[in-house]
PDB file of C-alpha atoms in Angstrom:
ATOM      1  CA  GLU U   1     -23.736  10.828  21.380  1.00  0.00           C
ATOM      2  CA  PRO U   2     -22.968  14.223  22.940  1.00  0.00           C
ATOM      3  CA  GLU U   3     -19.668  15.753  21.898  1.00  0.00           C
ATOM      4  CA  VAL U   4     -17.510  18.804  22.385  1.00  0.00           C
ATOM      5  CA  THR U   5     -17.562  20.988  19.282  1.00  0.00           C
ATOM      6  CA  GLN U   6     -14.987  23.606  18.320  1.00  0.00           C
ATOM      7  CA  THR U   7     -15.050  26.345  15.720  1.00  0.00           C
ATOM      8  CA  PRO U   8     -13.388  27.155  13.456  1.00  0.00           C
ATOM      9  CA  SER U   9     -11.528  23.980  12.502  1.00  0.00           C
ATOM     10  CA  HIS U  10      -8.707  26.035  11.006  1.00  0.00           C
ATOM     11  CA  GLN U  11      -7.832  29.715  11.414  1.00  0.00           C
ATOM     12  CA  VAL U  12      -5.073  31.702   9.801  1.00  0.00           C
ATOM     13  CA  THR U  13      -4.221  35.058  11.346  1.00  0.00           C
ATOM     14  CA  GLN U  14      -1.646  37.777  11.005  1.00  0.00           C
ATOM     15  CA  MET U  15       0.915  38.191  13.769  1.00  0.00           C
ATOM     16  CA  GLY U  16      -0.303  40.748  16.295  1.00  0.00           C
ATOM     17  CA  GLN U  17      -3.991  40.132  15.610  1.00  0.00           C
ATOM     18  CA  GLU U  18      -6.497  38.977  18.224  1.00  0.00           C
ATOM     19  CA  VAL U  19      -8.149  35.598  17.790  1.00  0.00           C
ATOM     20  CA  ILE U  20     -11.044  33.957  19.575  1.00  0.00           C
ATOM     21  CA  LEU U  21     -11.389  30.201  19.542  1.00  0.00           C
ATOM     22  CA  ARG U  22     -14.818  28.862  20.350  1.00  0.00           C
ATOM     23  CA  CYS U  23     -16.007  25.703  22.024  1.00  0.00           C
ATOM     24  CA  VAL U  24     -19.372  24.271  22.946  1.00  0.00           C
ATOM     25  CA  PRO U  25     -18.794  21.757  25.755  1.00  0.00           C
ATOM     26  CA  ILE U  26     -21.116  18.848  26.456  1.00  0.00           C
ATOM     27  CA  SER U  27     -24.255  20.370  27.930  1.00  0.00           C
ATOM     28  CA  ASN U  28     -24.301  18.993  31.485  1.00  0.00           C
ATOM     29  CA  HIS U  29     -20.538  19.205  32.012  1.00  0.00           C
ATOM     30  CA  LEU U  30     -19.102  21.328  34.782  1.00  0.00           C
ATOM     31  CA  TYR U  31     -15.354  21.564  34.169  1.00  0.00           C
ATOM     32  CA  PHE U  32     -13.838  23.076  31.049  1.00  0.00           C
ATOM     33  CA  TYR U  33     -10.310  23.076  29.707  1.00  0.00           C
ATOM     34  CA  TRP U  34      -8.090  24.423  26.962  1.00  0.00           C
ATOM     35  CA  TYR U  35      -5.018  22.554  25.792  1.00  0.00           C
ATOM     36  CA  ARG U  36      -2.632  23.169  22.933  1.00  0.00           C
ATOM     37  CA  GLN U  37      -0.387  20.974  20.836  1.00  0.00           C
ATOM     38  CA  ILE U  38       2.472  22.433  18.839  1.00  0.00           C
ATOM     39  CA  LEU U  39       3.053  20.362  15.711  1.00  0.00           C
ATOM     40  CA  GLY U  40       4.799  17.091  16.513  1.00  0.00           C
ATOM     41  CA  GLN U  41       4.810  17.670  20.256  1.00  0.00           C
ATOM     42  CA  LYS U  42       2.737  16.538  23.184  1.00  0.00           C
ATOM     43  CA  VAL U  43      -0.559  18.010  24.317  1.00  0.00           C
ATOM     44  CA  GLU U  44      -0.004  20.763  26.897  1.00  0.00           C
ATOM     45  CA  PHE U  45      -2.452  22.079  29.479  1.00  0.00           C
ATOM     46  CA  LEU U  46      -3.337  25.775  29.316  1.00  0.00           C
ATOM     47  CA  VAL U  47      -6.223  26.495  31.671  1.00  0.00           C
ATOM     48  CA  SER U  48      -9.138  24.953  33.532  1.00  0.00           C
ATOM     49  CA  PHE U  49     -12.423  26.695  34.316  1.00  0.00           C
ATOM     50  CA  TYR U  50     -15.063  25.797  36.876  1.00  0.00           C
ATOM     51  CA  ASN U  51     -17.951  27.676  38.415  1.00  0.00           C
ATOM     52  CA  ASN U  52     -17.297  30.677  36.170  1.00  0.00           C
ATOM     53  CA  GLU U  53     -13.712  31.181  37.162  1.00  0.00           C
ATOM     54  CA  ILE U  54     -10.239  29.912  36.359  1.00  0.00           C
ATOM     55  CA  SER U  55      -9.374  27.041  38.691  1.00  0.00           C
ATOM     56  CA  GLU U  56      -5.896  26.253  37.384  1.00  0.00           C
ATOM     57  CA  LYS U  57      -3.556  27.614  34.734  1.00  0.00           C
ATOM     58  CA  SER U  58      -0.151  26.690  33.398  1.00  0.00           C
ATOM     59  CA  GLU U  59       2.898  28.876  32.833  1.00  0.00           C
ATOM     60  CA  ILE U  60       1.950  29.065  29.154  1.00  0.00           C
ATOM     61  CA  PHE U  61      -1.303  30.855  30.004  1.00  0.00           C
ATOM     62  CA  ASP U  62       0.086  34.359  30.385  1.00  0.00           C
ATOM     63  CA  ASP U  63      -1.588  37.767  30.117  1.00  0.00           C
ATOM     64  CA  GLN U  64      -2.016  37.324  26.370  1.00  0.00           C
ATOM     65  CA  PHE U  65      -4.609  34.636  26.994  1.00  0.00           C
ATOM     66  CA  SER U  66      -8.071  34.859  28.496  1.00  0.00           C
ATOM     67  CA  VAL U  67     -11.077  32.581  28.766  1.00  0.00           C
ATOM     68  CA  GLU U  68     -14.741  33.262  29.055  1.00  0.00           C
ATOM     69  CA  ARG U  69     -18.030  31.424  29.315  1.00  0.00           C
ATOM     70  CA  PRO U  70     -20.277  34.220  28.114  1.00  0.00           C
ATOM     71  CA  ASP U  71     -23.663  32.567  27.869  1.00  0.00           C
ATOM     72  CA  GLY U  72     -23.734  29.243  29.718  1.00  0.00           C
ATOM     73  CA  SER U  73     -23.064  27.176  26.611  1.00  0.00           C
ATOM     74  CA  ASN U  74     -20.005  28.580  24.842  1.00  0.00           C
ATOM     75  CA  PHE U  75     -16.471  28.546  26.198  1.00  0.00           C
ATOM     76  CA  THR U  76     -13.933  30.764  24.466  1.00  0.00           C
ATOM     77  CA  LEU U  77     -10.183  31.227  24.424  1.00  0.00           C
ATOM     78  CA  LYS U  78      -8.903  34.635  23.369  1.00  0.00           C
ATOM     79  CA  ILE U  79      -5.329  35.368  22.364  1.00  0.00           C
ATOM     80  CA  ARG U  80      -4.861  39.126  22.425  1.00  0.00           C
ATOM     81  CA  SER U  81      -1.854  39.652  20.176  1.00  0.00           C
ATOM     82  CA  THR U  82      -0.806  36.501  18.389  1.00  0.00           C
ATOM     83  CA  LYS U  83       2.819  35.517  17.921  1.00  0.00           C
ATOM     84  CA  LEU U  84       4.318  33.045  15.477  1.00  0.00           C
ATOM     85  CA  GLU U  85       4.901  30.622  18.354  1.00  0.00           C
ATOM     86  CA  ASP U  86       1.161  30.539  19.100  1.00  0.00           C
ATOM     87  CA  SER U  87       0.716  28.423  15.974  1.00  0.00           C
ATOM     88  CA  ALA U  88      -0.642  25.123  17.267  1.00  0.00           C
ATOM     89  CA  MET U  89      -3.677  22.898  17.514  1.00  0.00           C
ATOM     90  CA  TYR U  90      -5.921  24.093  20.339  1.00  0.00           C
ATOM     91  CA  PHE U  91      -8.200  21.607  22.045  1.00  0.00           C
ATOM     92  CA  CYS U  92     -11.173  22.277  24.259  1.00  0.00           C
ATOM     93  CA  ALA U  93     -12.239  19.606  26.747  1.00  0.00           C
ATOM     94  CA  SER U  94     -14.986  19.177  29.299  1.00  0.00           C
ATOM     95  CA  ARG U  95     -16.044  16.759  31.980  1.00  0.00           C
ATOM     96  CA  ILE U  96     -18.794  16.196  34.457  1.00  0.00           C
ATOM     97  CA  TRP U  97     -18.019  15.409  38.106  1.00  0.00           C
ATOM     98  CA  THR U  98     -16.181  12.203  37.121  1.00  0.00           C
ATOM     99  CA  TYR U  99     -12.623  12.562  35.956  1.00  0.00           C
ATOM    100  CA  GLU U 100     -13.042  11.385  32.363  1.00  0.00           C
ATOM    101  CA  ALA U 101     -12.459  14.301  30.002  1.00  0.00           C
ATOM    102  CA  PHE U 102     -13.848  14.571  26.481  1.00  0.00           C
ATOM    103  CA  PHE U 103     -12.023  16.546  23.825  1.00  0.00           C
ATOM    104  CA  GLY U 104     -13.206  18.517  20.846  1.00  0.00           C
ATOM    105  CA  GLN U 105     -11.821  17.981  17.365  1.00  0.00           C
ATOM    106  CA  GLY U 106      -9.437  20.917  17.732  1.00  0.00           C
ATOM    107  CA  THR U 107      -8.804  24.263  16.039  1.00  0.00           C
ATOM    108  CA  ARG U 108      -5.609  24.527  14.038  1.00  0.00           C
ATOM    109  CA  LEU U 109      -4.288  28.073  14.463  1.00  0.00           C
ATOM    110  CA  THR U 110      -1.677  29.299  12.015  1.00  0.00           C
ATOM    111  CA  VAL U 111      -0.033  32.664  12.703  1.00  0.00           C
ATOM    112  CA  VAL U 112       1.722  34.215   9.698  1.00  0.00           C
TER     113      VAL U 112
ATOM    114  CA  GLY V   1       4.501  17.809  39.055  1.00  0.00           C
ATOM    115  CA  ILE V   2       3.582  14.335  37.943  1.00  0.00           C
ATOM    116  CA  GLN V   3       5.682  12.827  35.134  1.00  0.00           C
ATOM    117  CA  VAL V   4       4.241  10.610  32.396  1.00  0.00           C
ATOM    118  CA  GLU V   5       6.520   8.470  30.252  1.00  0.00           C
ATOM    119  CA  GLN V   6       5.385   6.428  27.289  1.00  0.00           C
ATOM    120  CA  SER V   7       7.225   3.699  25.480  1.00  0.00           C
ATOM    121  CA  PRO V   8       8.181   2.920  22.844  1.00  0.00           C
ATOM    122  CA  PRO V   9       8.249   6.337  21.172  1.00  0.00           C
ATOM    123  CA  ASP V  10       7.772   4.765  17.742  1.00  0.00           C
ATOM    124  CA  LEU V  11       6.386   1.430  16.609  1.00  0.00           C
ATOM    125  CA  ILE V  12       6.196  -0.004  13.105  1.00  0.00           C
ATOM    126  CA  LEU V  13       3.996  -3.043  12.490  1.00  0.00           C
ATOM    127  CA  GLN V  14       2.711  -5.169   9.686  1.00  0.00           C
ATOM    128  CA  GLU V  15      -1.054  -5.465   9.474  1.00  0.00           C
ATOM    129  CA  GLY V  16      -2.282  -8.294  11.682  1.00  0.00           C
ATOM    130  CA  ALA V  17       0.456  -7.977  14.296  1.00  0.00           C
ATOM    131  CA  ASN V  18      -0.160  -7.384  18.002  1.00  0.00           C
ATOM    132  CA  SER V  19       1.425  -4.645  20.079  1.00  0.00           C
ATOM    133  CA  THR V  20       1.737  -3.389  23.640  1.00  0.00           C
ATOM    134  CA  LEU V  21       2.159   0.276  24.531  1.00  0.00           C
ATOM    135  CA  ARG V  22       3.260   1.292  28.002  1.00  0.00           C
ATOM    136  CA  CYS V  23       2.611   4.322  30.181  1.00  0.00           C
ATOM    137  CA  ASN V  24       4.508   4.918  33.436  1.00  0.00           C
ATOM    138  CA  PHE V  25       3.581   7.683  35.848  1.00  0.00           C
ATOM    139  CA  SER V  26       5.497   9.058  38.781  1.00  0.00           C
ATOM    140  CA  ASP V  27       2.809   9.430  41.448  1.00  0.00           C
ATOM    141  CA  SER V  28      -0.615   8.117  42.422  1.00  0.00           C
ATOM    142  CA  VAL V  29      -3.418   9.285  40.144  1.00  0.00           C
ATOM    143  CA  ASN V  30      -7.199   9.529  40.174  1.00  0.00           C
ATOM    144  CA  ASN V  31      -7.600   9.273  36.443  1.00  0.00           C
ATOM    145  CA  LEU V  32      -5.835   7.688  33.518  1.00  0.00           C
ATOM    146  CA  GLN V  33      -7.033   7.971  29.952  1.00  0.00           C
ATOM    147  CA  TRP V  34      -5.759   6.582  26.662  1.00  0.00           C
ATOM    148  CA  PHE V  35      -6.325   8.554  23.469  1.00  0.00           C
ATOM    149  CA  HIS V  36      -5.717   7.926  19.805  1.00  0.00           C
ATOM    150  CA  GLN V  37      -4.802  10.958  17.722  1.00  0.00           C
ATOM    151  CA  ASN V  38      -5.830  10.272  14.155  1.00  0.00           C
ATOM    152  CA  PRO V  39      -4.140  11.730  11.050  1.00  0.00           C
ATOM    153  CA  TRP V  40      -6.547  14.701  11.152  1.00  0.00           C
ATOM    154  CA  GLY V  41      -5.352  15.587  14.638  1.00  0.00           C
ATOM    155  CA  GLN V  42      -8.482  14.588  16.524  1.00  0.00           C
ATOM    156  CA  LEU V  43      -8.091  13.088  19.997  1.00  0.00           C
ATOM    157  CA  ILE V  44     -10.298  10.037  20.273  1.00  0.00           C
ATOM    158  CA  ASN V  45     -11.087   8.667  23.744  1.00  0.00           C
ATOM    159  CA  LEU V  46     -10.088   5.029  23.942  1.00  0.00           C
ATOM    160  CA  PHE V  47     -10.240   4.181  27.625  1.00  0.00           C
ATOM    161  CA  TYR V  48     -10.928   5.800  30.963  1.00  0.00           C
ATOM    162  CA  ILE V  49      -9.040   3.394  33.196  1.00  0.00           C
ATOM    163  CA  PRO V  50      -7.685   4.606  36.547  1.00  0.00           C
ATOM    164  CA  SER V  51      -7.383   0.944  37.568  1.00  0.00           C
ATOM    165  CA  GLY V  52      -8.258  -2.540  36.369  1.00  0.00           C
ATOM    166  CA  THR V  53      -8.765  -3.923  32.888  1.00  0.00           C
ATOM    167  CA  LYS V  54     -11.107  -2.943  30.082  1.00  0.00           C
ATOM    168  CA  GLN V  55     -11.646  -4.231  26.577  1.00  0.00           C
ATOM    169  CA  ASN V  56     -13.188  -2.662  23.510  1.00  0.00           C
ATOM    170  CA  GLY V  57     -13.003  -4.812  20.419  1.00  0.00           C
ATOM    171  CA  ARG V  58      -9.396  -5.362  19.403  1.00  0.00           C
ATOM    172  CA  LEU V  59      -8.151  -2.925  22.028  1.00  0.00           C
ATOM    173  CA  SER V  60      -7.733  -3.553  25.712  1.00  0.00           C
ATOM    174  CA  ALA V  61      -6.055  -1.710  28.552  1.00  0.00           C
ATOM    175  CA  THR V  62      -4.793  -2.541  31.997  1.00  0.00           C
ATOM    176  CA  THR V  63      -3.784  -0.122  34.742  1.00  0.00           C
ATOM    177  CA  VAL V  64      -1.891  -1.298  37.801  1.00  0.00           C
ATOM    178  CA  ALA V  65      -2.267   1.780  39.957  1.00  0.00           C
ATOM    179  CA  THR V  66      -0.150   0.466  42.835  1.00  0.00           C
ATOM    180  CA  GLU V  67       2.800   0.004  40.458  1.00  0.00           C
ATOM    181  CA  ARG V  68       2.101   3.211  38.523  1.00  0.00           C
ATOM    182  CA  TYR V  69       1.796   1.919  35.000  1.00  0.00           C
ATOM    183  CA  SER V  70      -0.761   1.209  32.336  1.00  0.00           C
ATOM    184  CA  LEU V  71      -0.620  -0.942  29.211  1.00  0.00           C
ATOM    185  CA  LEU V  72      -2.577  -0.600  25.988  1.00  0.00           C
ATOM    186  CA  TYR V  73      -2.874  -3.746  23.883  1.00  0.00           C
ATOM    187  CA  ILE V  74      -3.729  -3.648  20.203  1.00  0.00           C
ATOM    188  CA  SER V  75      -4.444  -7.007  18.609  1.00  0.00           C
ATOM    189  CA  SER V  76      -4.636  -7.823  14.903  1.00  0.00           C
ATOM    190  CA  SER V  77      -3.581  -4.301  14.004  1.00  0.00           C
ATOM    191  CA  GLN V  78      -5.080  -2.575  10.959  1.00  0.00           C
ATOM    192  CA  THR V  79      -3.819   0.354   8.914  1.00  0.00           C
ATOM    193  CA  THR V  80      -6.539   2.506  10.477  1.00  0.00           C
ATOM    194  CA  ASP V  81      -4.860   1.990  13.859  1.00  0.00           C
ATOM    195  CA  SER V  82      -1.985   4.203  12.708  1.00  0.00           C
ATOM    196  CA  GLY V  83      -1.505   7.467  14.554  1.00  0.00           C
ATOM    197  CA  VAL V  84      -0.262   8.655  17.896  1.00  0.00           C
ATOM    198  CA  TYR V  85      -1.407   7.066  21.141  1.00  0.00           C
ATOM    199  CA  PHE V  86      -1.362   9.267  24.216  1.00  0.00           C
ATOM    200  CA  CYS V  87      -1.654   8.383  27.850  1.00  0.00           C
ATOM    201  CA  ALA V  88      -2.820  11.149  30.182  1.00  0.00           C
ATOM    202  CA  VAL V  89      -3.215  11.220  33.951  1.00  0.00           C
ATOM    203  CA  ASN V  90      -4.391  13.553  36.638  1.00  0.00           C
ATOM    204  CA  GLN V  91      -4.717  13.786  40.378  1.00  0.00           C
ATOM    205  CA  ALA V  92      -7.733  15.164  42.204  1.00  0.00           C
ATOM    206  CA  GLY V  93      -8.433  18.774  41.302  1.00  0.00           C
ATOM    207  CA  THR V  94      -5.758  19.018  38.632  1.00  0.00           C
ATOM    208  CA  ALA V  95      -5.767  18.949  34.858  1.00  0.00           C
ATOM    209  CA  LEU V  96      -4.770  16.000  32.681  1.00  0.00           C
ATOM    210  CA  ILE V  97      -1.050  15.703  32.032  1.00  0.00           C
ATOM    211  CA  PHE V  98      -0.123  14.003  28.772  1.00  0.00           C
ATOM    212  CA  GLY V  99       2.815  11.813  27.888  1.00  0.00           C
ATOM    213  CA  LYS V 100       4.766  12.390  24.681  1.00  0.00           C
ATOM    214  CA  GLY V 101       2.915   9.611  22.924  1.00  0.00           C
ATOM    215  CA  THR V 102       3.725   6.494  20.911  1.00  0.00           C
ATOM    216  CA  THR V 103       3.604   6.889  17.140  1.00  0.00           C
ATOM    217  CA  LEU V 104       2.237   3.719  15.568  1.00  0.00           C
ATOM    218  CA  SER V 105       2.579   2.982  11.869  1.00  0.00           C
ATOM    219  CA  VAL V 106       0.767  -0.062  10.499  1.00  0.00           C
ATOM    220  CA  SER V 107       1.532  -1.086   6.935  1.00  0.00           C
ATOM    221  CA  SER V 108      -0.432  -3.463   4.724  1.00  0.00           C
TER     222      SER V 108
END
């Protein structure tokens, strides 16, 4: 069964460093998303991406964040200068033209 | 924006018991999904159910779109059912909005 895959599963980084989280969405999907979940809290929307551009973003998705689909298969989230409060589980999701979204297994980011 | 409220926030059951989880939403939606977050943090799709009733094994779900709520039923609960259950909704052209979840603990 096709699935969304994310790498790495866990990343530890120093405060102020840049990190790139990677996702391979399901191959025929058209809409791509990043969400985050701070420990013990609900899942929050960050950004959606369609037709090679951002279609929607939340207040959380400020200038420190960027997304890219560099090669037609990968979908990346970059955090330019990490802060302690960026520590969270980051989920990638994708969907085809129907509304059902499928989520990856997540990347746990720890900023120290 | 649309509000999603889940109840109860916490639920403790003995193995074999049945339970009902509720999700209320504040506006009409095009999509409603139920997820189970396992102890490793993975979000597992349970149901895509913008309306109607679906069943998958011991789990079933019903969404009454006109009354803006959905119910997730778990029958004969097992310890592996433990975790957090999230409801998420969206309207056309917008991203999924999640509720705060129901934390289920099933003991043997």
